[in-house]
PDB file of C-alpha atoms in Angstrom:
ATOM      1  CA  UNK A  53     -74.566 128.545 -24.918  1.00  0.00           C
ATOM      2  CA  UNK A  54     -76.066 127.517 -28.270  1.00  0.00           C
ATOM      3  CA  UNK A  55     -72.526 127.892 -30.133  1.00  0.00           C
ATOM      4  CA  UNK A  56     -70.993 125.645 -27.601  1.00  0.00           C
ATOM      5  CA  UNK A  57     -73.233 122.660 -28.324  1.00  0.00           C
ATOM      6  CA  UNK A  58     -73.269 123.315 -31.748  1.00  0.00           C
ATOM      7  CA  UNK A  59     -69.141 122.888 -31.604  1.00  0.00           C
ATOM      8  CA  UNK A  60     -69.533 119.909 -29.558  1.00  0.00           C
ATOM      9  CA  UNK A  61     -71.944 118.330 -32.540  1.00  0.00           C
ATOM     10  CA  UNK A  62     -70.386 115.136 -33.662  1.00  0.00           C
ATOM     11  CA  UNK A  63     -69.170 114.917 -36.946  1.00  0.00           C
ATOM     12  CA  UNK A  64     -71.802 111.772 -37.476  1.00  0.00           C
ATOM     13  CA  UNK A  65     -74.500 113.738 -36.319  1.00  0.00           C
ATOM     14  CA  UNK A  66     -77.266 114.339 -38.962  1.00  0.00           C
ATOM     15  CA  UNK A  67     -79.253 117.647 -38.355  1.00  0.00           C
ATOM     16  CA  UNK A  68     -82.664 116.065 -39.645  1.00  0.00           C
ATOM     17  CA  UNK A  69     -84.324 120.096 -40.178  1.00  0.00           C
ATOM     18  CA  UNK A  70     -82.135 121.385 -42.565  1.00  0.00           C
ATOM     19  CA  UNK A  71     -83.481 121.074 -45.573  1.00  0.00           C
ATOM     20  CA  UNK A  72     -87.007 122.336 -43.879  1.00  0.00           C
ATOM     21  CA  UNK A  73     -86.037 125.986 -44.048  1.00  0.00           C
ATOM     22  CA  UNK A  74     -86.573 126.155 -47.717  1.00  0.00           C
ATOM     23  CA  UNK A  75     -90.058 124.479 -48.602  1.00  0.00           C
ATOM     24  CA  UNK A  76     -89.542 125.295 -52.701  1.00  0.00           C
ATOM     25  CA  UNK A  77     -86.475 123.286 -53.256  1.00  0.00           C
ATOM     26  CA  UNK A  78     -85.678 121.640 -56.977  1.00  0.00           C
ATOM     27  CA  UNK A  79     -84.799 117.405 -57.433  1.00  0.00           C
ATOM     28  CA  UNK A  80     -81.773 118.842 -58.121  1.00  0.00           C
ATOM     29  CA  UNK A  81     -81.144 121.134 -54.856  1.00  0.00           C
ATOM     30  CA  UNK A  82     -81.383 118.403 -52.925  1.00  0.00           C
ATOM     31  CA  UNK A  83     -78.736 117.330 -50.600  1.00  0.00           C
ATOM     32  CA  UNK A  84     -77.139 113.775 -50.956  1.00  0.00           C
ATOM     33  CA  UNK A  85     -78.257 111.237 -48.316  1.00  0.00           C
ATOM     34  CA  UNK A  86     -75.815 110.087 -45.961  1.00  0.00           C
ATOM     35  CA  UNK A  87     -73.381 107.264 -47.537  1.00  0.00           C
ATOM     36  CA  UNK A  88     -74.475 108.783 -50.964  1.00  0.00           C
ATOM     37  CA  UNK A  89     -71.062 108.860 -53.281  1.00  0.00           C
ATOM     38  CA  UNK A  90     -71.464 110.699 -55.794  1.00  0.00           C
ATOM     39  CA  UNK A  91     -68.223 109.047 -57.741  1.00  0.00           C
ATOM     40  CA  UNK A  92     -69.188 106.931 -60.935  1.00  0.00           C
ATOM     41  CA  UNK A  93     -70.029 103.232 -60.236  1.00  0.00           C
ATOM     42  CA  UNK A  94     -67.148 101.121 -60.825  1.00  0.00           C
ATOM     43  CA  UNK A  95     -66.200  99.933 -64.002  1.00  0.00           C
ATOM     44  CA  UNK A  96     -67.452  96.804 -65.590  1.00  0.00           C
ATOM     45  CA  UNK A  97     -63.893  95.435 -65.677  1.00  0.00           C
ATOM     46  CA  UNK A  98     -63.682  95.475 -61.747  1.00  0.00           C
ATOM     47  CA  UNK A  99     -67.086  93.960 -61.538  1.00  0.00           C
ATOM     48  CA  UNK A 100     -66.134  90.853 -63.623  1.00  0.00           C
ATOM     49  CA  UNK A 101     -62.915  90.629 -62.012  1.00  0.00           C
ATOM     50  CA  UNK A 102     -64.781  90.766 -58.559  1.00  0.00           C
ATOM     51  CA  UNK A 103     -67.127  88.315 -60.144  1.00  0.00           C
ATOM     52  CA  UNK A 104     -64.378  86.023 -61.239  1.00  0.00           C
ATOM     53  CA  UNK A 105     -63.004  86.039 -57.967  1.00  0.00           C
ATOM     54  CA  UNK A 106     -65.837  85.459 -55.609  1.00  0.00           C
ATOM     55  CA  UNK A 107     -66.752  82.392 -57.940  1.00  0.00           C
ATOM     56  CA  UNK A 108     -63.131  80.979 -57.731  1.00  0.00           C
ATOM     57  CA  UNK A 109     -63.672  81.378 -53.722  1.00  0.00           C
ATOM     58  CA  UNK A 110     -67.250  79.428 -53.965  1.00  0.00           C
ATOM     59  CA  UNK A 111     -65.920  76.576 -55.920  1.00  0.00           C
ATOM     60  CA  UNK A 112     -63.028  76.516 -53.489  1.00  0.00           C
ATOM     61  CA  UNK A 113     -65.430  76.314 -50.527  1.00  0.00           C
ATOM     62  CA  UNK A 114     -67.666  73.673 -52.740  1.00  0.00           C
ATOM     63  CA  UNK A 115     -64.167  71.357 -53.491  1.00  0.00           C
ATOM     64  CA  UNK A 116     -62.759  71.861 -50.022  1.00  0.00           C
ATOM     65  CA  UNK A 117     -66.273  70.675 -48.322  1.00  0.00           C
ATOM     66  CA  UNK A 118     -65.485  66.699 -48.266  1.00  0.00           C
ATOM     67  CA  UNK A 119     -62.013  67.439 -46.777  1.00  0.00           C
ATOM     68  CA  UNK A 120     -63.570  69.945 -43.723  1.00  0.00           C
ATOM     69  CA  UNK A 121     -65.644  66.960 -42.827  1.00  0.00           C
ATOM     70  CA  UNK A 122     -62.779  64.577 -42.582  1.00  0.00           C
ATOM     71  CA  UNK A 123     -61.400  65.138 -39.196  1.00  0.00           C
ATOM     72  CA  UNK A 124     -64.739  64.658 -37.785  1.00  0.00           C
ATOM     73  CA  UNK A 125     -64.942  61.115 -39.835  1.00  0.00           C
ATOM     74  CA  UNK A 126     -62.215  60.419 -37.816  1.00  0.00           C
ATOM     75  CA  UNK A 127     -63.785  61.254 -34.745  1.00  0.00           C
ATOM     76  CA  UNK A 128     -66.753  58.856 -35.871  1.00  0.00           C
ATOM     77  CA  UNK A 129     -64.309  56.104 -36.734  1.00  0.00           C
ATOM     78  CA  UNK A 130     -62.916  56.231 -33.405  1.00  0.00           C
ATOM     79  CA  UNK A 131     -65.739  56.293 -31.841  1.00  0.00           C
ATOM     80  CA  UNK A 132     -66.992  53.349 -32.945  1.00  0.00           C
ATOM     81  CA  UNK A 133     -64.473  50.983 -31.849  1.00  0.00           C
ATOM     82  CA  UNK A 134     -64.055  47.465 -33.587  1.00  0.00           C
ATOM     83  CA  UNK A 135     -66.638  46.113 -32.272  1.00  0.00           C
ATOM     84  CA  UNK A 136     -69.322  44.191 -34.335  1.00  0.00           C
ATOM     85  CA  UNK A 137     -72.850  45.631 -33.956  1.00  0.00           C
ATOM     86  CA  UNK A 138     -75.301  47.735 -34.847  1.00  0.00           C
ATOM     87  CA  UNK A 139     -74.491  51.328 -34.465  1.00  0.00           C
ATOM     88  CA  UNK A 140     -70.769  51.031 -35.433  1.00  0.00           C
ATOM     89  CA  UNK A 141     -71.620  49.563 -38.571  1.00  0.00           C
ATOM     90  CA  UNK A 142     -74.560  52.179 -39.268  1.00  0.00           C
ATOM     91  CA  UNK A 143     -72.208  54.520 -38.603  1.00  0.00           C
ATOM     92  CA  UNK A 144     -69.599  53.524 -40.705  1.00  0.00           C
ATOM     93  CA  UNK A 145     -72.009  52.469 -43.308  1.00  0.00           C
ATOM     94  CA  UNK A 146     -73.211  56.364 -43.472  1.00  0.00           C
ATOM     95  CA  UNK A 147     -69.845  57.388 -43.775  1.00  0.00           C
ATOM     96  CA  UNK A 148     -69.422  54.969 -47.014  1.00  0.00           C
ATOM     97  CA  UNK A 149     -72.759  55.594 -48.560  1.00  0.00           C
ATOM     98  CA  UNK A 150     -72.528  59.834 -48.111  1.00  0.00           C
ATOM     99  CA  UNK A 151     -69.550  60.369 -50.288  1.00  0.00           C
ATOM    100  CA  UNK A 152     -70.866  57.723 -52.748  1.00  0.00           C
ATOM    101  CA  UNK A 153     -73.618  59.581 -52.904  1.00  0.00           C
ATOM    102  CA  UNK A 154     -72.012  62.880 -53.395  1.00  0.00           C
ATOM    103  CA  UNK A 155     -70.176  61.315 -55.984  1.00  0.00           C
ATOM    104  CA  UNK A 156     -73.067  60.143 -57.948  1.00  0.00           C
ATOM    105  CA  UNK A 157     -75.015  63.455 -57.932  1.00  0.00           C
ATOM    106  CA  UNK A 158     -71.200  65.238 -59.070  1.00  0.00           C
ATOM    107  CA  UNK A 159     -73.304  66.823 -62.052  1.00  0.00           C
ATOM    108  CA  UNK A 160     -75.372  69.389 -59.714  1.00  0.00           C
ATOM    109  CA  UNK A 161     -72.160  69.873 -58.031  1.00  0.00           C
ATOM    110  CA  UNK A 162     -69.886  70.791 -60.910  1.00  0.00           C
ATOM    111  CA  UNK A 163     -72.593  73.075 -61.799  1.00  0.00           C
ATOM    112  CA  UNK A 164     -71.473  75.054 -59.463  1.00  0.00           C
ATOM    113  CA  UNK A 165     -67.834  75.034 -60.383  1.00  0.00           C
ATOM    114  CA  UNK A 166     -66.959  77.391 -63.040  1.00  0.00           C
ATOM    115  CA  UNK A 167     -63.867  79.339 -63.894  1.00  0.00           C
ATOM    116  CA  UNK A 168     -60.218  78.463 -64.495  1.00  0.00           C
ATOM    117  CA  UNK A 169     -59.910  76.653 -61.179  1.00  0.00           C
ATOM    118  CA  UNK A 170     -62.663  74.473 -61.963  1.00  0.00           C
ATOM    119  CA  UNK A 171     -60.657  71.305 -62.718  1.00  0.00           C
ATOM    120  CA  UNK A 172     -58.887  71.817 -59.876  1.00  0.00           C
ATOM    121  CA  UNK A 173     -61.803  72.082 -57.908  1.00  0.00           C
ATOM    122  CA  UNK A 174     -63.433  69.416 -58.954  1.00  0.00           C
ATOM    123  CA  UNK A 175     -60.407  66.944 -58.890  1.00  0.00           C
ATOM    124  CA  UNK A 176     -59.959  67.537 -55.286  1.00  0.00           C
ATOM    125  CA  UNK A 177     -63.381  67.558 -54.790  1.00  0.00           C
ATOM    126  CA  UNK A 178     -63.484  63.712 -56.117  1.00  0.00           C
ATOM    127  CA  UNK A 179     -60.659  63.164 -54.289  1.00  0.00           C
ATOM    128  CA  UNK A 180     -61.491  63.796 -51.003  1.00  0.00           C
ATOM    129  CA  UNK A 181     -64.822  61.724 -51.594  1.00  0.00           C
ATOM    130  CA  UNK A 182     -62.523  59.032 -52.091  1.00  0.00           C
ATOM    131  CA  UNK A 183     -60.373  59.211 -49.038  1.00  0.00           C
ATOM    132  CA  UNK A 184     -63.692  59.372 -47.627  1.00  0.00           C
ATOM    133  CA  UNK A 185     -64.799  56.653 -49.150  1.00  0.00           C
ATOM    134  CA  UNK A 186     -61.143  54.839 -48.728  1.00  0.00           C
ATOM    135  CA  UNK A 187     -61.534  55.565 -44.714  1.00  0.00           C
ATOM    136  CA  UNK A 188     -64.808  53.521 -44.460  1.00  0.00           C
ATOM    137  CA  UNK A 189     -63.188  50.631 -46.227  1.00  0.00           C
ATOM    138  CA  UNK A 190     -60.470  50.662 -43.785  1.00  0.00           C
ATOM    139  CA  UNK A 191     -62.842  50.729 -40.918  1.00  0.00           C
ATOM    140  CA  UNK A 192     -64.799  47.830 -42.260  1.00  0.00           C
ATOM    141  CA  UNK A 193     -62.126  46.038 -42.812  1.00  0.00           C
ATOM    142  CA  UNK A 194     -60.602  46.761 -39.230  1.00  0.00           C
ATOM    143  CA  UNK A 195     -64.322  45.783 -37.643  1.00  0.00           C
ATOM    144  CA  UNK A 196     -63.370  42.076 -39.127  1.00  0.00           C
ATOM    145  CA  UNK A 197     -66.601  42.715 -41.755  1.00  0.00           C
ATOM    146  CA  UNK A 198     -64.748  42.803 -45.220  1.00  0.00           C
ATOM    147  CA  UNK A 199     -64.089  39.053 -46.596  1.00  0.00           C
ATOM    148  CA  UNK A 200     -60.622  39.469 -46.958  1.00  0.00           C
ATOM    149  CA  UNK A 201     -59.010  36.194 -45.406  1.00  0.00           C
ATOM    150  CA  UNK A 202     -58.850  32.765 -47.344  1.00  0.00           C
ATOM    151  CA  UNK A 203     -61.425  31.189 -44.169  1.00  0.00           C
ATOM    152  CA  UNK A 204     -64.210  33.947 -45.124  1.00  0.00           C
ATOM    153  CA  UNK A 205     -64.548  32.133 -48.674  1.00  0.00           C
ATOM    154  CA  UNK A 206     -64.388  28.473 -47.256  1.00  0.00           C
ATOM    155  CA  UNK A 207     -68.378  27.990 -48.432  1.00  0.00           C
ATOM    156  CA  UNK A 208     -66.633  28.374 -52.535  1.00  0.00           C
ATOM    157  CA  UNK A 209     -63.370  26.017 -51.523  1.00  0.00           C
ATOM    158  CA  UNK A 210     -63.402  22.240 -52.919  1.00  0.00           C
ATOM    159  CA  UNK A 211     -63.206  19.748 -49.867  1.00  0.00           C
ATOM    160  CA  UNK A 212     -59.867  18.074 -50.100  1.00  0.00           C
ATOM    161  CA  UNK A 213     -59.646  14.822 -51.709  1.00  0.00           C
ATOM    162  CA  UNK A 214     -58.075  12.046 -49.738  1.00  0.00           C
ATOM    163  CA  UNK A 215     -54.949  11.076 -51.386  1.00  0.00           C
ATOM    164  CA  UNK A 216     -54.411   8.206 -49.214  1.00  0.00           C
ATOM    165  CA  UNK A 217     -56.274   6.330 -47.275  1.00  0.00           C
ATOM    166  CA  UNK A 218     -55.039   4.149 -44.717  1.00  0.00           C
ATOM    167  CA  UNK A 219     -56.183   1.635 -41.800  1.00  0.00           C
ATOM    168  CA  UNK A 220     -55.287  -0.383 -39.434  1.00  0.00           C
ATOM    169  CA  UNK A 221     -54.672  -2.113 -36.775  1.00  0.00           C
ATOM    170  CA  UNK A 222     -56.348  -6.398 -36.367  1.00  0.00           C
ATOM    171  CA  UNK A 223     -59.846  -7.210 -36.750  1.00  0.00           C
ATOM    172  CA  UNK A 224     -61.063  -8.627 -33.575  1.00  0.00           C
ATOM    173  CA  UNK A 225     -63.602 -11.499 -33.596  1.00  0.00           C
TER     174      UNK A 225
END
């Protein structure tokens, strides 16, 4: 009966008494814990190429950040119509100032950025700030809220001068 079960022991089973039997056992005696490899650790050449790599792939995530948010800038946009009032232009005023602000604190963010990628990184990293950026203008400008027609600057304009004056018609007394 007792060889049966021990066949039908699983292969991950861990018989916790077996190194009880003998109570004078050496450091050196001792058996491996399980997941213990006994291999050498890898060489430092893997490690800085393992290094190099996982740094590429969190500047990567850093840069591609701005341009993950996009679609849901979109969203934003669209919901807030082109009507004038408050929320749509808080809204779209957030969207401006964020990547404004992102690009005026760049210095802790290319930090961050090291490698050979890093100019890539951080150019498209500035770059999608900007569409960002360019996106907010283009919603202001489709609210009606940007200055950009000749009758928004009417308050700067010189009133005509009269080149001609004319009147007529006969005095009645």
């Amino acid at each position: 009966g007792e060889l049966k079960m021990a066949a039908k022991v699983s292969r991950w089973a861990i018989d916790f008494n077996e190194g009880r039997r003998s109570s004078h056992r050496t450091r050196d005696e001792l058996p491996s814990p399980p997941g213990y490899v006994t291999r050498l650790a890898e060489t430092e050449d893997a490690t800085e190429s393992q290094d190099s790599t996982l740094l590429a792939k969190q500047g990567w995530n850093i840069a591609l950040g701005p341009w993950k948010q996009l679609p849901m800038n979109l969203f934003v946009l669209w919901m807030a119509g082109n009507s004038v009032s408050i929320f749509p232009i808080m809204m779209v005023g957030m969207m401006f100032f964020r990547p404004v602000q992102t690009l005026l604190s760049y210095r802790d963010v290319f930090q961050k950025l090291q490698g050979d990628q890093a100019i890539f990184q951080k150019a498209i990293f500035v770059l999608a700030n900007l569409v960002g950026i360019g996106l907010a203008i283009y919603k202001f400008n489709s609210m009606g809220v940007l200055p950009t027609h000749q009758s928004d600057w009417l308050e700067f304009l010189e009133p005509q001068k009269s080149l001609e004056i004319s009147g007529g018609g006969i005095p009645l007394k």
